[in-house]
């Protein structure tokens, strides 16, 4: 067993961290204040990342990526997790599901996404279908040789900057012994396509400036050429490609927790009350000890899940454990850090309140903590017939 | 033209340094180490010269502990072509003094015959700022220290230097030794393709003995101590009081 990083991995980590500290941090306060990423800032970040060869770096070299392993990419995302999501969005991490593109879809979607010419967004969630993906009400029905889409998607992250969308809709119902089950198909839909509208979404307490949008499909007509994967094969592309991406929340939570922890540590060492540094009080020092222990635990849990993906080992449960633990760890670390800062922690002069707010969504999106616990426990109990 | 760039592994500039309990130096155990920032500027300048077609090969050299290999990999990832590691110490707390470094560099330069040496003006750990000048004396080469702008033009270089009174421009004969000041350039990030290529670039490992240089310290460190803590200020109630206090302090 070797827990060390290679020289390349060390350099990847230090380069991405330097980049986040120098190119992302300086813009965070403004994004937080205005809730917007200025277009020129977004373009500048994107251009620099492309120049550095980090844009879409998890994609294979054959399609223009850097072919990073799951572990390497987890290290990249861990460092990105330090920065504001609204800004690191432009670091360029297209959905790897685009690898399912075939024929001229590659020229139209995959390659431009990897080059950074076109940005994508994934659309799955609906007002009535969150964790229960099969409950989706968006449909596509055959009309002549085409498909006609109707319905609404919401909470679509990054939709405001997306040039095209990867949209999952129901394309029929199967009768099974367990009752009716919807068939799902994945479509590629261009922004501005007739019958398709992107609307502003809700204002979220977490990740200001990283917007979620509402997508509306009204008699939106698409040819077969827009189907990603097979007709009725939505679950297959989802399981093939989205399986590994669930680790993202875990990696980014670990990176952010380390940044937050540094604030807690230095404040505990500097702030004086009752004639001494508050870090000398056991009530504070023990929190510091618990925080770093949990961060390290989450870090190793996450990296080992990524390593399993690289080894081709089953990682479903491990990814779920990493996502569950890292996101809940981040909640505890941000809360304890705020507590150590006292009243100042709540003031928006300091970034602590923002980290605390941002942490809340990590336990919800990409599968709630409860869904992760379900995945973990089913993985263990199903083989035993329970 | 070959460019030789010496790089030093030093305590990272973000680390809050701690003096060892016995006062013999700064505690370097389990501390983040990085390339000396002025050396990073030197590597960047060398890469720019290569990009401008004025240099064809960049050789990075580091002299110190074996771990300096990481510093050389960083230089290779930024764009240096090959590297030479001269292991001259086992303990991370051993600092190789400028004269020994300059002698080893002089020996390497005799083998490699570069047309230019670009080095940092000083290392941020001991701030001695002497290696470049000593190397110039040992080789009998011209020198242009504290460069703020470098223009290589055939058999000479025009270098703008940062001096106390402002800027001074000098013209020196090649081959020459130029040390870099803070404002010469802004070093680039290592690109991902270069990070991946760095491992494949040659890194020769040597020892100080290979160059017949005695690295035994000639200087004795008597004591290392923390800077005195700044005393807390006082609050004044009015402008009049402020003026009075300033007069007391002899400031006005």
Coordinates of C-alpha atoms in Angstrom, one line a residue:
Chain A
X1 CA 0.0 0.0 0.0
X2 CA 1.2 3.5 -0.8
X3 CA -0.6 6.5 0.3
X4 CA 1.7 9.0 -1.4
X5 CA 1.0 11.0 -4.6
X6 CA 3.2 10.7 -7.6
X7 CA 5.3 13.7 -8.6
X8 CA 2.8 14.4 -11.4
X9 CA -0.1 14.3 -9.0
X10 CA 1.7 16.6 -6.6
X11 CA 2.2 19.1 -9.4
X12 CA -1.4 18.8 -10.5
X13 CA -2.6 19.5 -7.0
X14 CA -0.2 22.5 -6.6
X15 CA -1.0 23.9 -10.0
X16 CA -4.8 23.7 -9.5
X17 CA -4.6 25.1 -6.0
X18 CA -2.4 28.0 -7.1
X19 CA -4.9 28.6 -10.0
X20 CA -7.9 28.7 -7.6
X21 CA -6.1 30.9 -5.1
X22 CA -4.9 33.4 -7.7
X23 CA -7.6 33.3 -10.4
X24 CA -10.8 32.4 -8.5
X25 CA -10.5 33.8 -4.9
X26 CA -10.1 37.4 -6.0
X27 CA -13.5 37.4 -7.8
X28 CA -15.5 35.6 -5.1
X29 CA -16.6 38.6 -3.1
X30 CA -18.1 40.3 -6.1
X31 CA -19.9 37.2 -7.3
X32 CA -21.2 36.7 -3.8
X33 CA -22.4 40.3 -3.6
X34 CA -24.0 40.5 -7.1
X35 CA -25.0 36.9 -7.6
X36 CA -23.5 37.1 -11.1
X37 CA -20.3 36.1 -12.7
X38 CA -19.2 38.9 -15.0
X39 CA -18.9 37.6 -18.6
X40 CA -15.4 38.8 -19.0
X41 CA -14.3 37.1 -15.8
X42 CA -15.9 33.8 -17.0
X43 CA -14.2 34.1 -20.4
X44 CA -10.8 34.9 -18.8
X45 CA -10.9 31.9 -16.5
X46 CA -12.0 29.6 -19.4
X47 CA -9.2 30.9 -21.7
X48 CA -6.5 30.4 -19.1
X49 CA -7.7 26.9 -18.3
X50 CA -7.8 26.0 -21.9
X51 CA -4.2 27.4 -22.3
X52 CA -3.1 25.3 -19.4
X53 CA -4.6 22.1 -20.9
X54 CA -6.8 21.5 -17.9
X55 CA -10.1 22.1 -19.7
X56 CA -12.1 18.9 -19.9
X57 CA -9.1 17.1 -18.6
X58 CA -10.9 14.0 -17.6
X59 CA -11.8 13.2 -21.2
X60 CA -9.7 10.8 -23.2
X61 CA -6.9 12.1 -25.3
X62 CA -8.5 10.8 -28.5
X63 CA -11.3 13.4 -28.1
X64 CA -8.9 16.2 -27.0
X65 CA -8.9 15.8 -23.3
X66 CA -5.9 15.0 -21.1
X67 CA -7.0 11.5 -20.2
X68 CA -6.7 11.9 -16.5
X69 CA -7.5 8.9 -14.3
X70 CA -10.4 9.0 -11.9
X71 CA -7.9 9.5 -9.0
X72 CA -6.1 12.4 -10.8
X73 CA -9.4 14.0 -11.7
X74 CA -10.5 13.6 -8.1
X75 CA -7.4 15.6 -7.0
X76 CA -8.3 18.3 -9.5
X77 CA -11.8 18.6 -8.3
X78 CA -10.7 18.5 -4.7
X79 CA -8.6 21.6 -5.2
X80 CA -11.4 23.2 -7.3
X81 CA -13.7 22.6 -4.4
X82 CA -11.9 25.3 -2.5
X83 CA -13.2 28.0 -4.8
X84 CA -16.7 29.4 -5.5
X85 CA -18.7 27.0 -7.7
X86 CA -20.1 29.9 -9.7
X87 CA -16.5 30.6 -10.9
X88 CA -15.0 27.1 -11.0
X89 CA -17.8 26.2 -13.3
X90 CA -15.7 27.8 -16.0
X91 CA -12.7 25.6 -15.2
X92 CA -14.5 23.4 -17.7
X93 CA -15.7 19.9 -16.7
X94 CA -18.2 18.9 -19.3
X95 CA -20.5 15.9 -18.4
X96 CA -18.6 12.7 -19.3
X97 CA -22.0 11.3 -20.5
X98 CA -21.1 13.1 -23.8
X99 CA -18.7 10.2 -24.5
X100 CA -21.9 8.4 -25.5
X101 CA -22.1 10.7 -28.6
X102 CA -22.2 8.8 -31.8
X103 CA -21.7 9.8 -35.5
X104 CA -22.0 13.5 -36.2
X105 CA -23.0 14.1 -32.5
X106 CA -19.3 14.0 -31.8
X107 CA -18.6 16.9 -34.1
X108 CA -21.7 18.8 -32.9
X109 CA -21.5 18.2 -29.1
X110 CA -18.7 16.2 -27.8
X111 CA -15.7 17.8 -29.4
X112 CA -16.9 21.4 -29.0
X113 CA -17.6 20.7 -25.4
X114 CA -14.1 19.4 -24.8
X115 CA -12.6 22.3 -26.7
X116 CA -14.5 24.8 -24.6
X117 CA -16.5 26.1 -27.6
X118 CA -19.8 25.0 -26.3
X119 CA -20.9 24.5 -22.7
X120 CA -23.3 21.7 -21.6
X121 CA -25.8 21.3 -18.8
X122 CA -27.5 18.1 -17.6
X123 CA -31.3 18.1 -17.1
X124 CA -32.8 15.4 -15.0
X125 CA -34.7 16.8 -12.0
X126 CA -38.3 17.9 -12.2
X127 CA -40.6 19.6 -9.7
X128 CA -42.3 16.2 -9.1
X129 CA -39.2 14.0 -9.8
X130 CA -36.1 14.4 -7.7
X131 CA -34.5 11.3 -6.3
X132 CA -37.4 9.4 -7.9
X133 CA -36.1 9.7 -11.5
X134 CA -38.7 7.3 -12.9
X135 CA -41.3 9.7 -11.6
X136 CA -40.5 12.2 -14.3
X137 CA -43.4 13.8 -16.1
X138 CA -41.5 15.2 -19.1
X139 CA -42.3 13.1 -22.1
X140 CA -41.3 12.7 -25.7
X141 CA -43.8 11.0 -28.1
X142 CA -43.4 9.9 -31.6
X143 CA -44.8 12.1 -34.3
X144 CA -44.0 11.0 -37.8
X145 CA -40.3 10.4 -37.8
X146 CA -39.7 12.9 -35.0
X147 CA -40.0 13.2 -31.3
X148 CA -42.1 15.9 -29.6
X149 CA -41.1 16.9 -26.1
X150 CA -43.3 18.4 -23.4
X151 CA -42.8 19.2 -19.8
X152 CA -40.7 21.1 -17.3
X153 CA -37.3 20.5 -15.7
X154 CA -35.9 22.5 -12.7
X155 CA -32.8 23.0 -10.6
X156 CA -30.7 22.8 -13.8
X157 CA -27.3 23.9 -12.7
X158 CA -25.2 25.9 -15.2
X159 CA -28.1 26.2 -17.6
X160 CA -27.7 30.0 -17.8
X161 CA -24.3 29.5 -19.5
X162 CA -25.1 26.3 -21.4
X163 CA -25.2 26.1 -25.2
X164 CA -26.9 22.8 -25.2
X165 CA -28.6 20.4 -22.8
X166 CA -28.5 16.7 -22.0
X167 CA -32.2 16.1 -21.2
X168 CA -33.8 12.9 -19.8
X169 CA -37.5 12.4 -20.6
X170 CA -40.0 9.5 -20.4
X171 CA -40.6 7.8 -23.7
X172 CA -43.2 5.2 -22.7
X173 CA -44.3 2.9 -19.9
X174 CA -43.6 -0.8 -19.5
X175 CA -45.9 -3.1 -17.5
X176 CA -43.8 -5.1 -15.1
X177 CA -44.8 -7.5 -12.3
X178 CA -43.9 -4.6 -9.9
X179 CA -46.3 -2.3 -11.7
X180 CA -45.8 0.2 -14.5
X181 CA -42.3 1.4 -15.1
X182 CA -41.4 4.4 -17.3
X183 CA -38.9 4.1 -20.1
X184 CA -36.4 6.9 -20.3
X185 CA -34.6 8.4 -23.3
X186 CA -31.8 11.0 -23.3
X187 CA -31.9 13.8 -25.8
X188 CA -29.4 16.5 -26.8
X189 CA -31.2 19.9 -27.1
X190 CA -29.7 23.1 -28.4
X191 CA -30.4 26.4 -26.6
X192 CA -32.8 28.4 -28.7
X193 CA -34.4 25.3 -30.3
X194 CA -38.1 26.0 -31.1
X195 CA -40.4 24.9 -28.3
X196 CA -37.6 25.0 -25.7
X197 CA -37.2 27.9 -23.2
X198 CA -34.7 28.4 -20.4
X199 CA -36.1 30.5 -17.6
X200 CA -34.5 31.9 -14.4
X201 CA -34.8 29.5 -11.5
X202 CA -35.0 30.1 -7.8
X203 CA -32.5 32.0 -5.6
X204 CA -30.7 29.4 -3.6
X205 CA -29.1 29.9 -0.1
X206 CA -26.1 27.9 -1.4
X207 CA -23.6 28.8 -4.1
X208 CA -24.7 32.3 -5.1
X209 CA -24.0 33.0 -8.8
X210 CA -24.0 29.3 -9.6
X211 CA -27.5 29.5 -10.9
X212 CA -30.2 26.8 -11.3
X213 CA -32.7 27.3 -14.1
X214 CA -36.1 26.1 -15.2
X215 CA -36.3 24.4 -18.7
X216 CA -39.6 24.4 -20.4
X217 CA -40.5 22.1 -23.4
X218 CA -43.6 22.9 -25.2
X219 CA -44.2 20.9 -28.4
X220 CA -40.5 20.8 -28.9
X221 CA -39.8 18.8 -32.0
X222 CA -36.5 16.8 -32.3
X223 CA -35.3 14.3 -34.9
X224 CA -33.8 10.9 -34.0
X225 CA -30.3 12.4 -34.5
X226 CA -30.7 14.1 -31.1
X227 CA -31.1 10.9 -29.1
X228 CA -28.0 10.3 -27.0
X229 CA -27.6 6.5 -26.6
X230 CA -30.4 4.3 -27.6
X231 CA -34.2 5.1 -27.7
X232 CA -35.5 4.0 -24.3
X233 CA -31.8 3.5 -23.2
X234 CA -31.7 6.5 -20.9
X235 CA -31.0 4.4 -17.8
X236 CA -28.2 2.7 -19.6
X237 CA -26.3 5.9 -20.5
X238 CA -27.1 7.2 -17.0
X239 CA -25.7 4.2 -15.3
X240 CA -22.7 3.9 -17.6
X241 CA -21.6 7.5 -17.4
X242 CA -23.2 9.3 -14.4
X243 CA -22.2 6.6 -12.0
X244 CA -18.6 7.9 -11.5
X245 CA -19.5 11.5 -11.5
X246 CA -21.3 11.2 -8.1
X247 CA -17.9 11.3 -6.5
X248 CA -17.6 15.0 -7.4
X249 CA -19.6 16.3 -4.4
X250 CA -17.3 14.3 -2.1
X251 CA -14.1 15.6 -3.7
X252 CA -15.2 19.2 -3.7
X253 CA -16.5 18.9 -0.1
X254 CA -13.1 17.8 1.0
X255 CA -11.3 20.6 -0.7
X256 CA -13.7 23.2 0.7
X257 CA -13.5 21.7 4.2
X258 CA -9.7 22.1 4.1
X259 CA -10.0 25.8 3.1
X260 CA -12.6 26.4 5.9
X261 CA -10.4 24.5 8.4
X262 CA -7.5 26.8 7.7
X263 CA -9.7 29.7 8.8
X264 CA -10.7 27.9 12.0
X265 CA -7.1 27.0 12.8
X266 CA -5.6 30.4 12.3
X267 CA -8.5 32.1 14.1
X268 CA -8.1 29.7 17.1
X269 CA -4.4 30.6 17.2
X270 CA -4.9 34.3 16.9
X271 CA -8.1 35.3 18.6
X272 CA -7.6 36.1 22.3
X273 CA -10.2 36.0 25.0
X274 CA -9.7 35.9 28.8
X275 CA -6.1 36.7 28.3
X276 CA -5.1 33.8 26.0
X277 CA -5.6 32.4 22.5
X278 CA -8.9 30.7 22.2
X279 CA -7.1 27.6 20.8
X280 CA -5.7 27.0 24.2
X281 CA -9.2 26.4 25.5
X282 CA -10.1 22.7 25.3
X283 CA -13.6 23.6 24.0
X284 CA -12.0 25.0 20.9
X285 CA -8.9 22.8 20.6
X286 CA -10.9 19.6 20.6
X287 CA -13.1 20.9 17.8
X288 CA -10.0 21.5 15.8
X289 CA -8.9 18.0 16.5
X290 CA -12.2 16.5 15.5
X291 CA -12.4 18.6 12.3
X292 CA -9.0 17.6 10.9
X293 CA -9.7 13.9 11.8
X294 CA -13.0 14.0 9.9
X295 CA -11.5 15.9 6.9
X296 CA -8.7 13.4 6.6
X297 CA -11.1 10.5 6.9
X298 CA -13.3 11.9 4.2
X299 CA -10.3 12.6 2.0
X300 CA -9.1 9.0 2.1
X301 CA -12.5 7.6 1.7
X302 CA -13.0 9.7 -1.4
X303 CA -9.6 9.0 -3.0
X304 CA -9.9 5.3 -2.3
X305 CA -13.3 5.3 -4.1
X306 CA -11.7 7.0 -7.1
X307 CA -8.9 4.5 -7.0
X308 CA -11.4 1.7 -7.1
X309 CA -12.9 3.2 -10.3
X310 CA -9.5 3.3 -11.9
X311 CA -8.9 -0.4 -10.9
X312 CA -12.3 -1.3 -12.4
X313 CA -13.5 -2.5 -9.1
X314 CA -17.1 -2.2 -7.9
X315 CA -17.3 1.3 -6.3
X316 CA -21.0 2.0 -6.1
X317 CA -21.1 1.7 -2.3
X318 CA -17.8 3.3 -1.8
X319 CA -18.8 6.4 -3.8
X320 CA -22.0 6.6 -1.9
X321 CA -20.1 6.4 1.4
X322 CA -17.7 9.1 0.3
X323 CA -20.5 11.4 -0.9
X324 CA -22.5 10.8 2.3
X325 CA -19.6 11.2 4.7
X326 CA -17.8 14.1 3.0
X327 CA -20.9 16.2 2.6
X328 CA -21.9 15.7 6.2
X329 CA -18.4 16.3 7.4
X330 CA -18.4 19.6 5.5
X331 CA -21.6 20.6 7.3
X332 CA -20.0 19.9 10.7
X333 CA -16.7 21.6 9.8
X334 CA -18.4 24.7 8.5
X335 CA -20.7 24.9 11.5
X336 CA -17.8 24.4 14.0
X337 CA -15.7 27.0 12.2
X338 CA -18.5 29.5 12.4
X339 CA -18.9 28.7 16.1
X340 CA -15.2 29.3 16.7
X341 CA -15.5 32.7 14.9
X342 CA -18.5 33.6 17.1
X343 CA -20.6 36.5 16.0
X344 CA -18.1 37.6 13.3
X345 CA -18.6 34.3 11.6
X346 CA -22.2 35.3 10.7
X347 CA -21.2 38.6 9.2
X348 CA -20.8 38.8 5.4
X349 CA -17.5 40.7 5.8
X350 CA -16.0 37.3 6.3
X351 CA -16.4 34.3 4.0
X352 CA -17.3 31.9 6.9
X353 CA -21.1 32.4 6.6
X354 CA -20.8 31.7 2.9
X355 CA -19.0 28.4 3.4
X356 CA -21.7 27.5 6.0
X357 CA -24.5 28.3 3.6
X358 CA -22.8 26.6 0.6
X359 CA -22.3 23.5 2.6
X360 CA -26.0 22.9 3.0
X361 CA -26.7 21.9 -0.5
X362 CA -24.0 19.2 -0.6
X363 CA -26.1 16.9 1.5
X364 CA -29.0 17.3 -0.9
X365 CA -27.9 17.4 -4.6
X366 CA -26.5 14.5 -6.6
X367 CA -28.5 12.2 -4.3
X368 CA -29.4 13.2 -0.8
X369 CA -27.7 11.7 2.3
X370 CA -30.8 9.5 2.7
X371 CA -30.4 8.2 -0.9
X372 CA -26.7 7.5 -0.3
X373 CA -27.6 5.6 2.9
X374 CA -30.2 3.6 0.8
X375 CA -27.5 2.8 -1.8
X376 CA -25.0 1.7 0.8
X377 CA -27.5 -0.4 2.8
X378 CA -29.0 -2.0 -0.3
X379 CA -25.6 -2.9 -1.5
X380 CA -25.0 -4.8 1.7
X381 CA -28.4 -6.2 2.5
X382 CA -29.7 -7.2 -1.0
X383 CA -27.3 -10.1 -1.4
X384 CA -28.6 -11.4 2.0
X385 CA -32.1 -11.3 0.7
X386 CA -33.1 -8.5 3.0
Chain B
X1 CA 22.2 29.0 -26.9
X2 CA 21.9 27.0 -23.7
X3 CA 20.5 28.7 -20.6
X4 CA 21.4 27.4 -17.2
X5 CA 18.9 28.1 -14.4
X6 CA 19.9 27.2 -10.8
X7 CA 16.8 26.6 -8.6
X8 CA 16.7 26.2 -4.9
X9 CA 14.2 24.3 -2.7
X10 CA 13.1 26.6 0.1
X11 CA 10.4 26.9 2.7
X12 CA 7.2 28.0 0.9
X13 CA 6.6 31.7 1.2
X14 CA 3.2 31.2 2.6
X15 CA 4.4 29.1 5.6
X16 CA 4.6 30.9 8.9
X17 CA 8.2 30.0 9.9
X18 CA 9.1 28.8 13.3
X19 CA 12.5 29.0 14.9
X20 CA 13.9 25.7 16.2
X21 CA 13.9 25.5 20.0
X22 CA 17.8 25.5 20.1
X23 CA 18.0 28.6 18.0
X24 CA 20.1 26.8 15.3
X25 CA 17.7 27.7 12.5
X26 CA 14.2 27.5 11.2
X27 CA 12.2 24.3 11.7
X28 CA 11.9 22.6 8.3
X29 CA 10.5 19.2 9.4
X30 CA 7.0 18.6 7.8
X31 CA 6.9 22.0 6.3
X32 CA 5.8 22.8 2.8
X33 CA 8.7 23.5 0.5
X34 CA 8.6 25.1 -2.9
X35 CA 10.8 26.6 -5.5
X36 CA 12.4 29.9 -4.5
X37 CA 10.1 32.5 -6.0
X38 CA 13.0 34.5 -7.6
X39 CA 14.2 31.2 -9.2
X40 CA 10.7 30.7 -10.6
X41 CA 11.0 34.1 -12.3
X42 CA 14.4 33.0 -13.7
X43 CA 12.8 29.8 -15.1
X44 CA 10.0 31.8 -16.6
X45 CA 12.5 34.2 -18.2
X46 CA 14.5 31.3 -19.7
X47 CA 11.3 29.9 -21.2
X48 CA 10.4 33.3 -22.7
X49 CA 13.8 33.5 -24.2
X50 CA 13.3 30.0 -25.7
X51 CA 9.9 31.0 -27.0
X52 CA 11.4 34.1 -28.6
X53 CA 13.9 31.8 -30.4
X54 CA 16.9 33.2 -28.4
X55 CA 17.6 30.1 -26.5
X56 CA 17.3 26.5 -27.5
X57 CA 17.8 24.5 -24.3
X58 CA 17.0 25.2 -20.7
X59 CA 18.9 23.3 -18.0
X60 CA 17.7 23.5 -14.5
X61 CA 20.1 22.8 -11.7
X62 CA 19.5 22.2 -8.0
X63 CA 22.0 21.7 -5.3
X64 CA 21.0 20.5 -1.9
X65 CA 19.1 17.5 -0.5
X66 CA 17.7 14.7 -2.6
X67 CA 14.2 16.1 -2.2
X68 CA 15.3 19.0 -4.4
X69 CA 14.2 16.7 -7.2
X70 CA 10.7 17.9 -6.7
X71 CA 11.8 21.5 -7.3
X72 CA 13.5 20.3 -10.5
X73 CA 10.4 18.5 -11.6
X74 CA 8.5 21.8 -11.2
X75 CA 11.0 23.6 -13.4
X76 CA 10.7 20.8 -16.0
X77 CA 6.9 21.1 -15.8
X78 CA 7.1 24.8 -16.4
X79 CA 9.2 24.2 -19.5
X80 CA 12.9 23.5 -18.7
X81 CA 14.3 20.8 -21.0
X82 CA 16.4 18.8 -18.6
X83 CA 17.7 18.9 -15.1
X84 CA 20.8 18.2 -13.0
X85 CA 20.4 17.4 -9.3
X86 CA 23.5 17.7 -7.2
X87 CA 23.0 16.0 -3.9
X88 CA 25.2 17.8 -1.4
X89 CA 23.4 17.3 1.9
X90 CA 21.3 14.6 3.7
X91 CA 19.6 16.7 6.3
X92 CA 17.0 19.2 5.1
X93 CA 18.3 21.7 7.6
X94 CA 21.7 21.8 6.0
X95 CA 22.1 24.9 3.8
X96 CA 24.8 24.8 1.2
X97 CA 26.6 28.1 1.3
X98 CA 26.8 30.4 -1.7
X99 CA 30.5 29.9 -2.4
X100 CA 30.1 26.1 -2.5
X101 CA 27.0 26.4 -4.7
X102 CA 28.9 28.8 -7.0
X103 CA 31.8 26.4 -7.3
X104 CA 29.6 23.5 -8.2
X105 CA 27.7 25.7 -10.7
X106 CA 31.1 26.8 -12.2
X107 CA 32.1 23.1 -12.6
X108 CA 28.7 22.3 -14.3
X109 CA 29.1 25.4 -16.6
X110 CA 32.5 24.2 -17.7
X111 CA 30.9 20.9 -18.8
X112 CA 27.7 22.3 -20.3
X113 CA 29.0 25.6 -21.7
X114 CA 25.8 27.6 -21.5
X115 CA 25.7 31.1 -23.0
X116 CA 23.7 32.5 -20.2
X117 CA 23.0 31.8 -16.5
X118 CA 19.7 33.1 -15.1
X119 CA 19.4 32.9 -11.4
X120 CA 17.2 34.3 -8.7
X121 CA 18.6 37.4 -7.0
X122 CA 18.4 35.7 -3.6
X123 CA 16.8 32.7 -1.9
X124 CA 14.0 33.7 0.4
X125 CA 15.3 31.4 3.2
X126 CA 18.7 32.9 4.1
X127 CA 18.4 36.0 1.9
X128 CA 22.2 36.0 1.2
X129 CA 21.9 37.1 -2.4
X130 CA 25.5 36.2 -3.2
X131 CA 25.6 33.1 -5.5
X132 CA 25.3 34.9 -8.8
X133 CA 28.0 37.4 -8.0
X134 CA 30.4 34.7 -6.7
X135 CA 29.8 32.7 -9.8
X136 CA 30.6 35.6 -12.0
X137 CA 33.9 36.1 -10.1
X138 CA 34.8 32.4 -10.4
X139 CA 34.1 32.2 -14.1
X140 CA 35.4 35.7 -15.0
X141 CA 32.0 36.3 -16.7
X142 CA 30.1 39.6 -16.8
X143 CA 27.1 40.0 -14.5
X144 CA 23.9 42.0 -14.4
X145 CA 22.1 41.6 -11.1
X146 CA 18.6 42.5 -10.0
X147 CA 17.2 42.5 -13.5
X148 CA 13.9 44.1 -14.2
X149 CA 14.1 43.7 -18.0
X150 CA 16.4 41.5 -20.1
X151 CA 17.2 42.0 -23.8
X152 CA 19.6 39.5 -25.4
X153 CA 21.1 40.8 -28.6
X154 CA 23.7 38.6 -30.1
X155 CA 27.0 38.9 -28.3
X156 CA 25.7 41.2 -25.6
X157 CA 22.7 41.7 -23.3
X158 CA 21.0 44.9 -22.3
X159 CA 19.6 44.6 -18.8
X160 CA 17.6 47.1 -16.8
X161 CA 18.5 46.7 -13.1
X162 CA 16.5 47.7 -10.0
X163 CA 18.8 49.9 -8.0
X164 CA 18.1 52.0 -4.9
X165 CA 17.6 55.2 -6.8
X166 CA 15.5 53.8 -9.6
X167 CA 16.4 51.9 -12.7
X168 CA 19.8 51.5 -14.2
X169 CA 20.4 50.0 -17.7
X170 CA 23.6 48.2 -18.4
X171 CA 25.1 46.5 -21.4
X172 CA 27.0 43.3 -20.7
X173 CA 29.0 40.9 -22.8
X174 CA 27.8 37.4 -23.3
X175 CA 28.2 34.9 -21.8
X176 CA 26.8 36.5 -18.7
X177 CA 25.1 35.9 -15.4
X178 CA 21.8 37.7 -14.8
X179 CA 19.9 37.6 -11.5
X180 CA 16.2 38.2 -11.6
X181 CA 14.2 40.7 -9.5
X182 CA 10.6 40.5 -8.6
X183 CA 9.2 42.6 -11.4
X184 CA 11.0 40.9 -14.3
X185 CA 8.0 38.7 -15.1
X186 CA 5.1 36.8 -13.7
X187 CA 5.9 33.0 -13.7
X188 CA 3.4 30.8 -15.5
X189 CA 1.5 27.9 -14.1
X190 CA 2.7 24.5 -15.2
X191 CA 0.4 23.3 -17.9
X192 CA -1.1 19.8 -17.7
X193 CA 0.6 18.4 -20.8
X194 CA 4.0 19.7 -19.4
X195 CA 3.3 18.2 -16.0
X196 CA 2.7 14.9 -17.7
X197 CA 5.9 15.3 -19.8
X198 CA 8.1 16.4 -16.9
X199 CA 8.7 12.8 -15.7
X200 CA 10.0 11.8 -19.1
X201 CA 12.5 14.6 -19.3
X202 CA 16.1 13.7 -18.3
X203 CA 17.1 14.4 -14.7
X204 CA 20.8 13.6 -14.0
X205 CA 21.7 12.9 -10.4
X206 CA 25.2 13.9 -9.2
X207 CA 26.9 14.6 -5.9
X208 CA 29.1 17.5 -4.8
X209 CA 32.0 15.1 -4.8
X210 CA 31.6 14.4 -8.5
X211 CA 32.6 18.1 -9.0
X212 CA 35.4 17.9 -6.4
X213 CA 33.7 20.7 -4.3
X214 CA 34.0 20.7 -0.5
X215 CA 30.6 21.9 0.8
X216 CA 31.6 22.1 4.5
X217 CA 30.1 25.3 5.9
X218 CA 32.5 28.2 6.4
X219 CA 30.0 30.3 8.2
X220 CA 28.8 29.6 11.7
X221 CA 25.2 30.5 12.6
X222 CA 25.4 31.9 16.1
X223 CA 21.7 32.4 16.7
X224 CA 18.4 32.4 14.9
X225 CA 15.6 34.3 16.6
X226 CA 12.1 35.5 15.9
X227 CA 11.6 39.1 15.0
X228 CA 10.5 41.2 18.0
X229 CA 6.8 41.4 18.3
X230 CA 5.4 44.7 17.4
X231 CA 4.0 46.5 20.4
X232 CA 0.3 47.4 20.4
X233 CA -0.6 50.9 19.3
X234 CA -2.6 53.4 21.4
X235 CA -5.9 55.1 20.7
X236 CA -6.1 58.8 20.6
X237 CA -9.2 60.8 21.3
X238 CA -8.7 63.8 19.1
X239 CA -6.6 65.4 16.4
X240 CA -4.9 67.6 19.0
X241 CA -3.9 64.6 21.0
X242 CA -2.7 62.8 17.9
X243 CA -0.4 65.8 17.0
X244 CA 0.9 65.9 20.5
X245 CA 1.7 62.2 20.5
X246 CA 3.4 62.5 17.1
X247 CA 5.5 65.4 18.5
X248 CA 6.4 63.3 21.6
X249 CA 7.6 60.6 19.3
X250 CA 9.6 63.1 17.3
X251 CA 7.6 62.3 14.1
X252 CA 6.6 65.9 13.4

